[in-house]
Amino acid sequence: MRRRSFLLGAAATAAVAGTAGYYRSRIVETTPDVHYPGMQAGHALRDGAALPVPSAHYRHGVAILGAGVAGLSCAWKLAREGYTDFVVVQGPEFAGNAAAGRQGELDYPLGAHYLPLPSMASTHVREMLADFGIIERGAGEPRPYYDESILVHSPQERLLRNGHWEDGLLPMTGLPETDVAQHRQFLELIDRLHTQVGNDGRKVFSIPLVLSSRDPAWRALDAMTFKQWLEREGYTSPALHWYLNYCCRDDYGAQYDVVSAWAGLHYFASRDGHAANAGEGAVLTWPGGLAVLADRMRAAIDRALGHRRWLIPGTAMRVDDTPAGPRVTCAAGGATPGTYTLQTRRTVCAMPLFVAQRILPDIRAYGYDPAVHTSSHAPWLVSNFVLEGYPLEAPGEPLSWDNVVYQGRALGYVVSTHQLLRVTRSPRTVFTAYHALSGQSPSAARQWLATASPRDLRDEAAADLVAAYGREFWRNARQLDITVRGHAMASPLCGFLSNPGLAALRDVDGPVLFAHADLSGYSVFEEASWWGVVAAGRILGKKPAQA
């Protein structure tokens, strides 16, 4: 069963034994280039580094602090509605978790790499995709027609188990019948949950999350872990437990023995998107991942405003209250030293909350106490291996877009050139390996990342690729770029759903506004974009959808 279809309805042995003697001695592992986006600015905030006296001062109606998905979505919505008096302070990395890299003619993701087909409730995403021509017609219909070039091509995903590649990610072959029956039982449950309604008339699991039912009987799932819930419901299949733990690591950066049971079910049951021209379980993807959506937002804002001056370099370092409105002090960054200020009527903090709490005078004034309400944030490695040619495959299913090793240390890898429309394979490609360091506490993992050598990072990044191909994999590798994200995403641990601090920030509607996926307690494009659009609506005097 394909994992994406699932949204709707002992490491593997090495594939290649390698060659002995003379040839094996010539294998050389690639030396990585390691990048730590945002770390320098983040540590300066954490350590209370002194700021120089500002050398320039500007006035704008609105300043949006951060050019990640939330900040860009806010700017896109403002520009689309005709509001022009705003700027976006880029921050340390344009697009944030949706950033991309490029090597020659090859694009590759530095973060998120796909977008599920948006559900009917995700009207903001459908509006955006229609604006960009990705939805070609029927944006408000149950089955829109999508640009076929970005619907994921076949073969979509495979799993390496017992030295053989299998179709899909949930093991269904070679297992005891009792295990297979449990897998089917769980799939049937997810089918029912797609349309399950609570006693308040809302869908139990919706995306955006705030539109989900508040029925206490269902929200009680947030008090136990996903693993505890599976055991309570009688699911004992080791393969099913592995799969669902893998999904939690992949989706939330944390293992299923700490992730909320409500969150574990929500990821699968909340999305009910379909396409008129694709089968169940299709997703949208590009060689560079979701950076394409960030670039299209930027281009749409450029067109609406008629200039590019709305996006300014720098990183917000402090927000002060003044009678005229928030005043933002920014480090200029780049080749320009010093600081500048932005005097605004309204300021949108479109950044992670652990950053926002350091630039505001006292975030507790908004009902959020960092000592009590801070979410756990998972550290990640996103590693891009530029290859000349392709390593020799194990038997079974052919190279797919998404490739996962059963019981692997990491989360598998995607192939950036999979979406290219070619008669023959591209001679060069990029395998993007994902690794949530969920085997230890986030703080311990961050400590390891801070001291790990490039070789240590390389060995961790390549864990699943070496499991799949053996050391022969390095014969094809020509370059390795590793992106270290120490606080990559919020993880929805038990109790996240009833976090009063997050609820308070979601309702803030004053001179300072908040817009980030952290407000939802976990990180996906739909949630980040939602809060950006909500902030824009508040600036425009429009009430958000009832939550």
Coordinates of C-alpha atoms in Angstrom, one line a residue:
M1 CA 0.0 0.0 0.0
R2 CA 1.4 3.4 -1.0
R3 CA 2.0 5.8 1.8
R4 CA 0.4 8.7 -0.1
S5 CA -2.7 6.5 -0.8
F6 CA -2.7 5.9 2.9
L7 CA -3.2 9.6 3.4
L8 CA -6.4 9.1 1.6
G9 CA -7.8 5.9 2.4
A10 CA 17.4 -4.9 11.5
A11 CA 18.6 -2.6 8.4
A12 CA 18.1 -4.0 5.0
T13 CA 21.0 -6.0 3.5
A14 CA 23.2 -4.0 1.2
A15 CA 22.1 -4.3 -2.4
V16 CA 25.6 -4.4 -3.8
A17 CA 28.3 -6.4 -2.2
G18 CA 30.9 -4.3 -4.0
T19 CA 34.1 -5.5 -5.6
A20 CA 37.1 -6.7 -3.8
G21 CA 40.8 -5.9 -3.7
Y22 CA 42.1 -3.3 -6.1
Y23 CA 38.7 -1.7 -7.0
R24 CA 37.5 -1.4 -3.4
S25 CA 40.6 0.4 -2.4
R26 CA 39.9 3.1 -4.9
I27 CA 36.5 4.1 -3.3
V28 CA 36.7 7.6 -1.8
E29 CA 33.8 9.1 0.2
T30 CA 32.9 12.6 -0.8
T31 CA 33.9 15.5 1.5
P32 CA 30.8 17.4 2.3
D33 CA 30.0 21.1 2.3
V34 CA 28.1 21.8 5.5
H35 CA 25.6 24.7 5.9
Y36 CA 23.9 25.9 9.1
P37 CA 21.2 28.4 7.9
G38 CA 20.2 30.8 10.6
M39 CA 22.5 29.4 13.3
Q40 CA 24.7 32.5 13.5
A41 CA 21.8 34.9 13.9
G42 CA 20.0 32.6 16.2
H43 CA 22.9 32.2 18.5
A44 CA 23.5 36.0 18.5
L45 CA 19.9 36.4 19.7
R46 CA 20.3 33.6 22.3
D47 CA 23.5 35.1 23.7
G48 CA 22.1 38.7 23.8
A49 CA 24.8 40.1 21.4
A50 CA 25.0 43.9 21.5
L51 CA 23.7 45.7 18.4
P52 CA 25.4 48.7 16.8
V53 CA 23.6 52.0 16.6
P54 CA 21.2 52.0 13.6
S55 CA 22.5 53.8 10.6
A56 CA 19.3 54.1 8.7
H57 CA 15.6 54.5 9.5
Y58 CA 12.5 53.6 7.4
R59 CA 8.7 53.8 7.7
H60 CA 6.2 51.3 6.4
G61 CA 2.7 50.4 7.2
V62 CA 3.5 46.7 7.7
A63 CA 6.7 44.8 8.3
I64 CA 6.7 41.1 7.9
L65 CA 9.6 39.5 9.7
G66 CA 10.8 36.4 7.8
A67 CA 10.5 35.2 4.2
G68 CA 9.5 31.6 5.0
V69 CA 6.3 30.1 3.8
A70 CA 4.2 32.0 6.4
G71 CA 5.8 35.4 5.7
L72 CA 5.6 35.0 1.9
S73 CA 2.0 33.8 2.1
C74 CA 1.1 36.9 4.2
A75 CA 2.8 39.2 1.6
W76 CA 1.2 37.4 -1.3
K77 CA -2.3 37.8 0.1
L78 CA -1.7 41.5 0.9
A79 CA -0.5 42.2 -2.6
R80 CA -3.3 40.2 -4.2
E81 CA -5.8 42.2 -2.3
G82 CA -4.2 45.5 -3.4
Y83 CA -2.4 46.4 -0.2
T84 CA 1.1 47.8 -1.1
D85 CA 2.6 49.5 2.0
F86 CA 4.6 46.6 3.3
V87 CA 8.1 45.1 3.4
V88 CA 9.3 41.6 4.1
V89 CA 12.6 41.3 6.1
Q90 CA 14.1 38.2 4.5
G91 CA 15.8 36.7 7.5
P92 CA 18.8 34.4 7.3
E93 CA 17.3 32.2 4.5
F94 CA 14.8 32.9 1.8
A95 CA 12.0 30.3 1.9
G96 CA 13.2 28.8 5.1
N97 CA 12.2 25.1 5.2
A98 CA 11.1 25.4 1.6
A99 CA 14.5 26.5 0.3
A100 CA 16.4 24.9 -2.6
G101 CA 19.9 24.5 -3.9
R102 CA 21.3 24.2 -7.4
Q103 CA 24.4 22.5 -8.9
G104 CA 24.8 23.2 -12.6
E105 CA 21.5 22.3 -14.2
L106 CA 20.3 20.3 -11.2
D107 CA 17.9 21.8 -8.6
Y108 CA 17.4 20.0 -5.3
P109 CA 15.5 20.7 -2.1
L110 CA 17.1 21.9 1.1
G111 CA 13.9 21.2 3.0
A112 CA 10.3 20.1 2.1
H113 CA 10.0 18.3 -1.2
Y114 CA 6.3 17.7 -1.8
L115 CA 2.8 19.0 -1.2
P116 CA -0.2 16.7 -0.8
L117 CA -3.2 17.6 -2.9
P118 CA -5.0 20.2 -0.8
S119 CA -8.2 19.2 0.8
M120 CA -11.5 21.1 0.4
A121 CA -10.9 22.9 3.8
S122 CA -7.5 24.2 2.5
T123 CA -9.1 26.9 0.4
H124 CA -6.1 29.2 0.9
V125 CA -3.8 26.7 -0.7
R126 CA -6.2 26.0 -3.6
E127 CA -6.5 29.8 -4.2
M128 CA -2.7 30.0 -4.3
L129 CA -2.2 27.1 -6.6
A130 CA -4.9 28.5 -9.0
D131 CA -3.2 31.9 -8.9
F132 CA 0.1 30.2 -10.0
G133 CA -1.5 28.0 -12.7
I134 CA -0.8 24.8 -10.9
I135 CA -4.5 24.2 -10.6
E136 CA -5.6 24.7 -14.2
R137 CA -9.3 24.6 -13.5
G138 CA -11.9 23.6 -10.8
A139 CA -10.0 25.1 -7.8
G140 CA -13.3 25.0 -5.8
E141 CA -14.3 21.6 -6.9
P142 CA -13.6 18.2 -5.2
R143 CA -11.4 17.1 -8.0
P144 CA -9.5 20.1 -9.6
Y145 CA -7.4 19.6 -12.8
Y146 CA -3.7 20.0 -12.1
D147 CA -0.7 20.8 -14.2
E148 CA 0.4 17.3 -15.0
S149 CA 4.1 18.1 -15.1
I150 CA 4.1 18.5 -11.3
L151 CA 1.9 15.5 -10.3
V152 CA 4.4 13.0 -9.1
H153 CA 5.4 10.6 -11.8
S154 CA 5.5 6.8 -11.5
P155 CA 7.0 4.8 -9.9
Q156 CA 6.2 6.9 -6.8
E157 CA 7.7 5.0 -3.8
R158 CA 9.3 1.8 -2.8
L159 CA 10.7 0.0 0.3
L160 CA 13.9 -2.0 0.6
R161 CA 13.2 -5.0 2.7
N162 CA 15.2 -8.2 2.9
G163 CA 17.4 -7.1 0.1
H164 CA 14.5 -6.6 -2.3
W165 CA 12.7 -3.4 -3.4
E166 CA 8.9 -3.6 -2.8
D167 CA 6.2 -1.3 -4.2
G168 CA 4.9 1.2 -1.6
L169 CA 6.1 1.8 1.9
L170 CA 3.8 -0.3 4.1
P171 CA 5.0 -3.9 4.0
M172 CA 2.2 -6.2 2.8
T173 CA 4.0 -9.2 1.3
G174 CA 5.7 -12.1 3.1
L175 CA 4.1 -11.3 6.4
P176 CA 1.9 -13.5 8.6
E177 CA -1.8 -13.2 7.7
T178 CA -2.6 -11.8 11.1
D179 CA -0.2 -8.9 10.4
V180 CA -1.7 -8.3 6.9
A181 CA -5.2 -8.3 8.4
Q182 CA -4.1 -5.6 10.9
H183 CA -2.6 -3.5 8.1
R184 CA -5.9 -3.7 6.2
Q185 CA -7.9 -2.9 9.4
F186 CA -5.9 0.2 9.9
L187 CA -6.3 1.3 6.3
E188 CA -10.1 0.9 6.7
L189 CA -10.0 2.9 9.8
I190 CA -8.3 5.8 8.0
D191 CA -10.9 5.6 5.3
R192 CA -13.6 6.1 7.9
L193 CA -11.8 8.9 9.7
H194 CA -11.6 11.0 6.5
T195 CA -15.3 11.7 6.9
Q196 CA -15.7 11.4 10.6
V197 CA -17.6 14.3 12.2
G198 CA -17.5 15.3 15.9
N199 CA -20.5 16.3 18.1
D200 CA -20.0 19.9 17.1
G201 CA -20.6 19.1 13.4
R202 CA -17.0 19.6 12.3
K203 CA -14.7 17.1 10.7
V204 CA -12.7 15.4 13.4
F205 CA -9.4 15.8 11.5
S206 CA -9.1 18.9 9.3
I207 CA -6.3 20.9 7.8
P208 CA -5.8 23.7 8.7
L209 CA -5.8 22.1 12.2
V210 CA -7.8 24.9 13.8
L211 CA -10.9 23.9 11.8
S212 CA -10.8 20.4 13.3
S213 CA -13.6 19.2 15.7
R214 CA -13.3 20.2 19.4
D215 CA -15.3 17.1 20.5
P216 CA -13.7 16.2 23.8
A217 CA -14.1 12.5 23.0
W218 CA -11.8 12.8 20.1
R219 CA -9.4 15.4 21.6
A220 CA -8.8 12.9 24.4
L221 CA -6.4 11.2 21.9
D222 CA -4.0 14.1 22.6
A223 CA -3.4 12.8 26.1
M224 CA -1.7 9.5 24.9
T225 CA 1.1 8.7 22.5
F226 CA 0.5 7.2 19.1
K227 CA 2.2 4.0 20.2
Q228 CA 0.0 3.7 23.3
W229 CA -3.1 4.2 21.2
L230 CA -2.0 1.4 18.8
E231 CA -1.4 -0.9 21.6
R232 CA -4.7 -0.1 23.2
E233 CA -6.5 -0.8 19.9
G234 CA -4.8 -4.2 19.6
Y235 CA -2.4 -3.4 16.8
T236 CA 0.6 -5.6 17.4
S237 CA 2.1 -6.1 13.9
P238 CA 5.9 -5.1 14.0
A239 CA 5.8 -4.0 10.4
L240 CA 2.8 -1.7 11.0
H241 CA 4.5 -0.3 14.1
W242 CA 7.7 0.3 12.1
Y243 CA 5.7 2.0 9.4
L244 CA 3.8 4.4 11.7
N245 CA 6.9 5.2 13.7
Y246 CA 8.7 6.0 10.4
C247 CA 5.8 8.3 9.4
C248 CA 6.0 10.1 12.7
R249 CA 9.7 10.6 12.3
D250 CA 9.2 11.7 8.7
D251 CA 6.3 14.0 9.3
Y252 CA 7.0 15.4 12.8
G253 CA 10.7 14.7 13.5
A254 CA 9.9 12.6 16.5
Q255 CA 9.1 8.9 17.3
Y256 CA 5.6 7.5 17.8
D257 CA 6.3 6.8 21.4
V258 CA 6.2 10.6 22.1
V259 CA 4.0 11.9 19.3
S260 CA 0.4 12.6 20.3
A261 CA -2.1 9.9 19.1
W262 CA -4.3 12.7 17.8
A263 CA -1.4 14.1 15.7
G264 CA -0.5 10.6 14.5
L265 CA -4.0 10.0 13.1
H266 CA -4.5 13.6 12.0
Y267 CA -1.7 13.6 9.4
F268 CA -3.3 10.8 7.5
A269 CA -7.0 11.5 8.1
S270 CA -7.0 15.3 7.6
R271 CA -6.0 15.3 4.0
D272 CA -8.7 14.3 1.5
G273 CA -7.5 16.0 -1.6
H274 CA -8.2 14.5 -5.1
A275 CA -7.3 15.4 -8.7
A276 CA -9.4 15.0 -11.8
N277 CA -6.2 13.9 -13.7
A278 CA -4.4 11.8 -11.1
G279 CA -5.0 8.7 -9.0
E280 CA -5.5 8.5 -5.3
G281 CA -2.4 9.3 -3.3
A282 CA -0.8 11.7 -5.9
V283 CA 1.3 14.6 -4.6
L284 CA 2.7 17.7 -6.1
T285 CA 6.5 17.9 -6.4
W286 CA 9.3 19.6 -8.2
P287 CA 13.1 18.9 -8.6
G288 CA 13.8 21.7 -6.1
G289 CA 10.9 20.8 -3.8
L290 CA 8.6 23.5 -2.4
A291 CA 11.1 26.3 -3.3
V292 CA 9.1 26.6 -6.5
L293 CA 6.1 27.8 -4.5
A294 CA 8.2 30.3 -2.6
D295 CA 9.6 31.6 -6.0
R296 CA 6.1 31.9 -7.4
M297 CA 4.9 33.8 -4.4
R298 CA 7.8 36.2 -4.9
A299 CA 7.1 36.6 -8.6
A300 CA 3.3 37.2 -7.9
I301 CA 4.2 39.9 -5.4
D302 CA 6.6 41.5 -7.8
R303 CA 3.9 41.7 -10.5
A304 CA 1.2 43.1 -8.1
L305 CA 3.5 45.8 -6.7
G306 CA 5.4 46.6 -9.9
H307 CA 8.8 46.4 -8.1
R308 CA 11.0 44.1 -6.0
R309 CA 11.9 46.6 -3.2
W310 CA 9.3 44.9 -0.9
L311 CA 11.9 42.1 0.0
I312 CA 14.7 43.6 1.9
P313 CA 17.9 41.9 3.3
G314 CA 18.4 41.6 7.0
T315 CA 17.3 39.8 10.1
A316 CA 15.0 41.2 12.7
M317 CA 16.8 41.4 16.1
R318 CA 14.4 43.4 18.3
V319 CA 10.8 44.7 18.3
D320 CA 10.1 47.7 20.5
D321 CA 6.7 49.2 21.4
T322 CA 6.3 52.9 20.5
P323 CA 3.3 55.2 20.5
A324 CA 3.5 55.1 16.7
G325 CA 3.5 51.3 16.5
P326 CA 6.2 48.6 16.6
R327 CA 9.7 49.6 15.8
V328 CA 11.9 46.8 14.4
T329 CA 15.7 46.8 14.6
C330 CA 17.3 44.7 12.0
A331 CA 20.8 43.5 11.4
A332 CA 21.6 44.4 7.8
G333 CA 23.5 41.2 7.2
G334 CA 25.4 40.2 4.0
A335 CA 28.1 42.5 2.9
T336 CA 26.4 45.5 4.6
P337 CA 27.4 45.8 8.3
G338 CA 25.4 47.6 10.9
T339 CA 21.7 47.9 11.7
Y340 CA 18.6 49.7 10.5
T341 CA 15.1 50.3 11.9
L342 CA 11.6 50.0 10.5
Q343 CA 8.9 52.1 12.1
T344 CA 5.6 50.4 11.4
R345 CA 1.9 50.5 12.3
R346 CA 1.8 46.7 12.4
T347 CA 4.4 44.0 12.4
V348 CA 4.0 40.3 11.6
C349 CA 6.4 37.9 13.4
A350 CA 6.6 35.2 10.7
M351 CA 9.4 33.3 12.4
P352 CA 9.6 30.3 14.8
L353 CA 8.3 31.1 18.3
F354 CA 11.6 30.4 19.9
V355 CA 13.0 33.2 17.8
A356 CA 10.0 35.5 18.3
Q357 CA 10.3 35.2 22.1
R358 CA 13.8 36.7 21.9
I359 CA 13.1 39.7 19.8
L360 CA 9.9 40.9 21.6
P361 CA 10.1 42.8 24.8
D362 CA 8.1 40.1 26.6
I363 CA 6.1 37.6 24.7
R364 CA 4.3 36.6 27.9
A365 CA 2.2 39.8 27.5
Y366 CA 0.5 37.9 24.6
G367 CA -0.4 34.9 26.8
Y368 CA 2.6 32.7 25.8
D369 CA 5.1 31.8 28.5
P370 CA 8.2 30.2 26.9
A371 CA 9.0 28.3 30.2
V372 CA 5.7 26.5 29.9
H373 CA 4.4 26.7 26.3
T374 CA 7.5 26.1 24.1
S375 CA 7.1 23.2 21.7
S376 CA 9.8 20.6 21.2
H377 CA 11.7 21.3 18.0
A378 CA 13.3 18.5 16.0
P379 CA 16.8 18.7 14.5
W380 CA 17.2 17.5 10.9
L381 CA 19.9 16.8 8.3
V382 CA 18.9 17.4 4.6
S383 CA 21.7 16.0 2.5
N384 CA 22.1 16.3 -1.3
F385 CA 24.3 13.8 -3.1
V386 CA 25.2 14.9 -6.7
L387 CA 25.8 11.8 -8.7
E388 CA 27.4 11.0 -12.1
G389 CA 25.4 8.1 -13.3
Y390 CA 23.4 5.8 -11.0
P391 CA 24.4 3.1 -8.5
L392 CA 23.5 -0.5 -9.2
E393 CA 20.1 -1.4 -7.9
A394 CA 19.0 -4.4 -5.9
P395 CA 16.2 -6.6 -7.5
G396 CA 12.6 -5.6 -7.3
E397 CA 10.9 -2.3 -8.0
P398 CA 12.9 0.3 -10.0
L399 CA 14.3 3.5 -8.7
S400 CA 11.4 5.7 -7.6
W401 CA 10.8 9.2 -6.5
D402 CA 10.7 8.2 -2.8
N403 CA 13.0 5.4 -1.6
V404 CA 13.0 4.1 1.9
V405 CA 15.0 1.4 3.7
Y406 CA 13.1 -0.8 6.1
Q407 CA 14.3 -0.2 9.7
G408 CA 16.9 2.2 8.3
R409 CA 18.6 4.8 10.5
A410 CA 17.4 7.7 8.4
L411 CA 14.2 8.4 6.3
G412 CA 15.3 7.4 2.9
Y413 CA 15.9 9.6 -0.1
V414 CA 14.1 11.3 -3.0
V415 CA 15.4 11.6 -6.6
S416 CA 15.4 15.2 -7.8
T417 CA 15.4 14.4 -11.5
H418 CA 12.5 12.0 -11.2
Q419 CA 10.1 14.7 -12.4
L420 CA 12.1 15.7 -15.5
L421 CA 10.3 14.8 -18.7
R422 CA 13.0 12.9 -20.7
V423 CA 13.1 10.0 -23.1
T424 CA 16.2 8.7 -21.2
R425 CA 17.5 9.2 -17.7
S426 CA 19.4 12.3 -16.9
P427 CA 23.1 11.4 -16.9
R428 CA 23.5 13.4 -13.6
T429 CA 21.1 13.4 -10.7
V430 CA 20.7 14.3 -7.1
F431 CA 19.6 11.9 -4.3
T432 CA 18.3 14.0 -1.4
A433 CA 18.5 12.1 1.9
Y434 CA 16.4 13.1 4.9
H435 CA 17.3 12.3 8.5
A436 CA 15.4 13.4 11.6
L437 CA 17.7 12.8 14.5
S438 CA 14.9 11.3 16.6
G439 CA 16.9 8.6 18.3
Q440 CA 17.9 10.9 21.1
S441 CA 16.5 14.0 22.7
P442 CA 16.4 17.2 20.6
S443 CA 18.8 18.9 22.9
A444 CA 21.3 16.0 22.8
A445 CA 21.0 15.8 19.0
R446 CA 21.7 19.6 18.7
Q447 CA 24.7 19.2 21.0
W448 CA 26.0 16.4 18.7
L449 CA 25.4 18.5 15.6
A450 CA 27.3 21.4 17.1
T451 CA 30.4 19.3 17.6
A452 CA 30.2 16.7 14.8
S453 CA 32.9 16.8 12.2
P454 CA 32.0 16.9 8.5
R455 CA 33.0 13.2 8.3
D456 CA 30.6 12.4 11.2
L457 CA 27.8 14.3 9.4
R458 CA 28.6 12.6 6.1
D459 CA 28.4 9.1 7.6
E460 CA 25.0 9.9 9.3
A461 CA 23.7 11.5 6.1
A462 CA 24.7 8.5 3.9
A463 CA 23.4 5.8 6.3
D464 CA 20.4 4.7 4.2
L465 CA 22.2 5.1 0.9
V466 CA 25.1 2.9 2.0
A467 CA 22.5 0.4 3.4
A468 CA 20.9 0.3 -0.1
Y469 CA 23.9 0.3 -2.3
G470 CA 26.9 -0.5 -0.2
R471 CA 30.1 1.5 -0.3
E472 CA 30.0 1.3 -4.1
F473 CA 27.5 4.2 -3.9
W474 CA 30.5 6.5 -3.5
R475 CA 31.8 5.7 -7.0
N476 CA 28.9 7.8 -8.4
A477 CA 29.0 10.6 -5.8
R478 CA 30.7 13.8 -6.9
Q479 CA 29.4 16.4 -4.4
L480 CA 27.6 16.4 -1.1
D481 CA 25.9 19.4 0.4
I482 CA 24.6 18.9 3.9
T483 CA 22.1 21.4 5.4
V484 CA 21.9 21.2 9.2
R485 CA 18.6 22.4 10.7
G486 CA 19.0 22.3 14.5
H487 CA 15.4 23.5 15.1
A488 CA 13.8 22.3 11.8
M489 CA 10.2 21.7 13.0
A490 CA 7.9 21.7 16.0
S491 CA 6.9 18.2 17.0
P492 CA 3.3 17.6 18.2
L493 CA 4.0 15.7 21.5
C494 CA 1.2 14.8 23.9
G495 CA -0.8 17.8 25.0
F496 CA 0.2 20.0 22.0
L497 CA -3.5 20.3 21.0
S498 CA -4.5 22.0 24.2
N499 CA -1.4 24.2 24.6
P500 CA -3.0 27.5 25.9
G501 CA 0.1 29.6 24.9
L502 CA -0.3 28.6 21.2
A503 CA -4.1 29.2 21.4
A504 CA -3.4 32.7 22.8
L505 CA -1.0 33.7 20.0
R506 CA -3.4 32.4 17.4
D507 CA -5.9 34.9 18.6
V508 CA -3.6 38.0 18.8
D509 CA -4.9 40.8 16.6
G510 CA -3.0 44.0 17.4
P511 CA 0.0 46.0 16.4
V512 CA 2.0 42.8 16.6
L513 CA 0.7 39.6 14.8
F514 CA 2.1 36.1 14.7
A515 CA 2.3 33.9 11.6
H516 CA 4.2 30.6 11.6
A517 CA 3.5 26.9 11.5
D518 CA 4.6 26.8 15.1
L519 CA 1.1 28.1 15.9
S520 CA -0.3 24.8 14.8
G521 CA 2.3 22.8 16.8
Y522 CA 3.7 21.1 13.7
S523 CA 5.3 22.1 10.4
V524 CA 3.7 21.6 7.0
F525 CA 3.2 24.0 4.1
E526 CA -0.6 24.2 4.6
E527 CA -0.4 25.3 8.2
A528 CA 2.4 27.8 7.7
S529 CA 0.6 29.3 4.7
W530 CA -2.7 29.4 6.6
W531 CA -1.3 31.6 9.4
G532 CA 0.3 33.9 6.9
V533 CA -3.0 34.4 5.1
V534 CA -4.8 34.8 8.5
A535 CA -2.4 37.6 9.5
A536 CA -2.9 39.3 6.1
G537 CA -6.7 39.1 6.7
R538 CA -6.4 40.8 10.0
I539 CA -4.3 43.6 8.5
L540 CA -7.0 44.0 5.9
G541 CA -9.8 44.0 8.5
K542 CA -11.1 40.5 7.6
K543 CA -12.0 37.9 10.2
P544 CA -10.4 34.4 9.8
A545 CA -12.5 31.3 9.3
Q546 CA -14.2 30.3 12.5
A547 CA -11.8 28.2 14.6

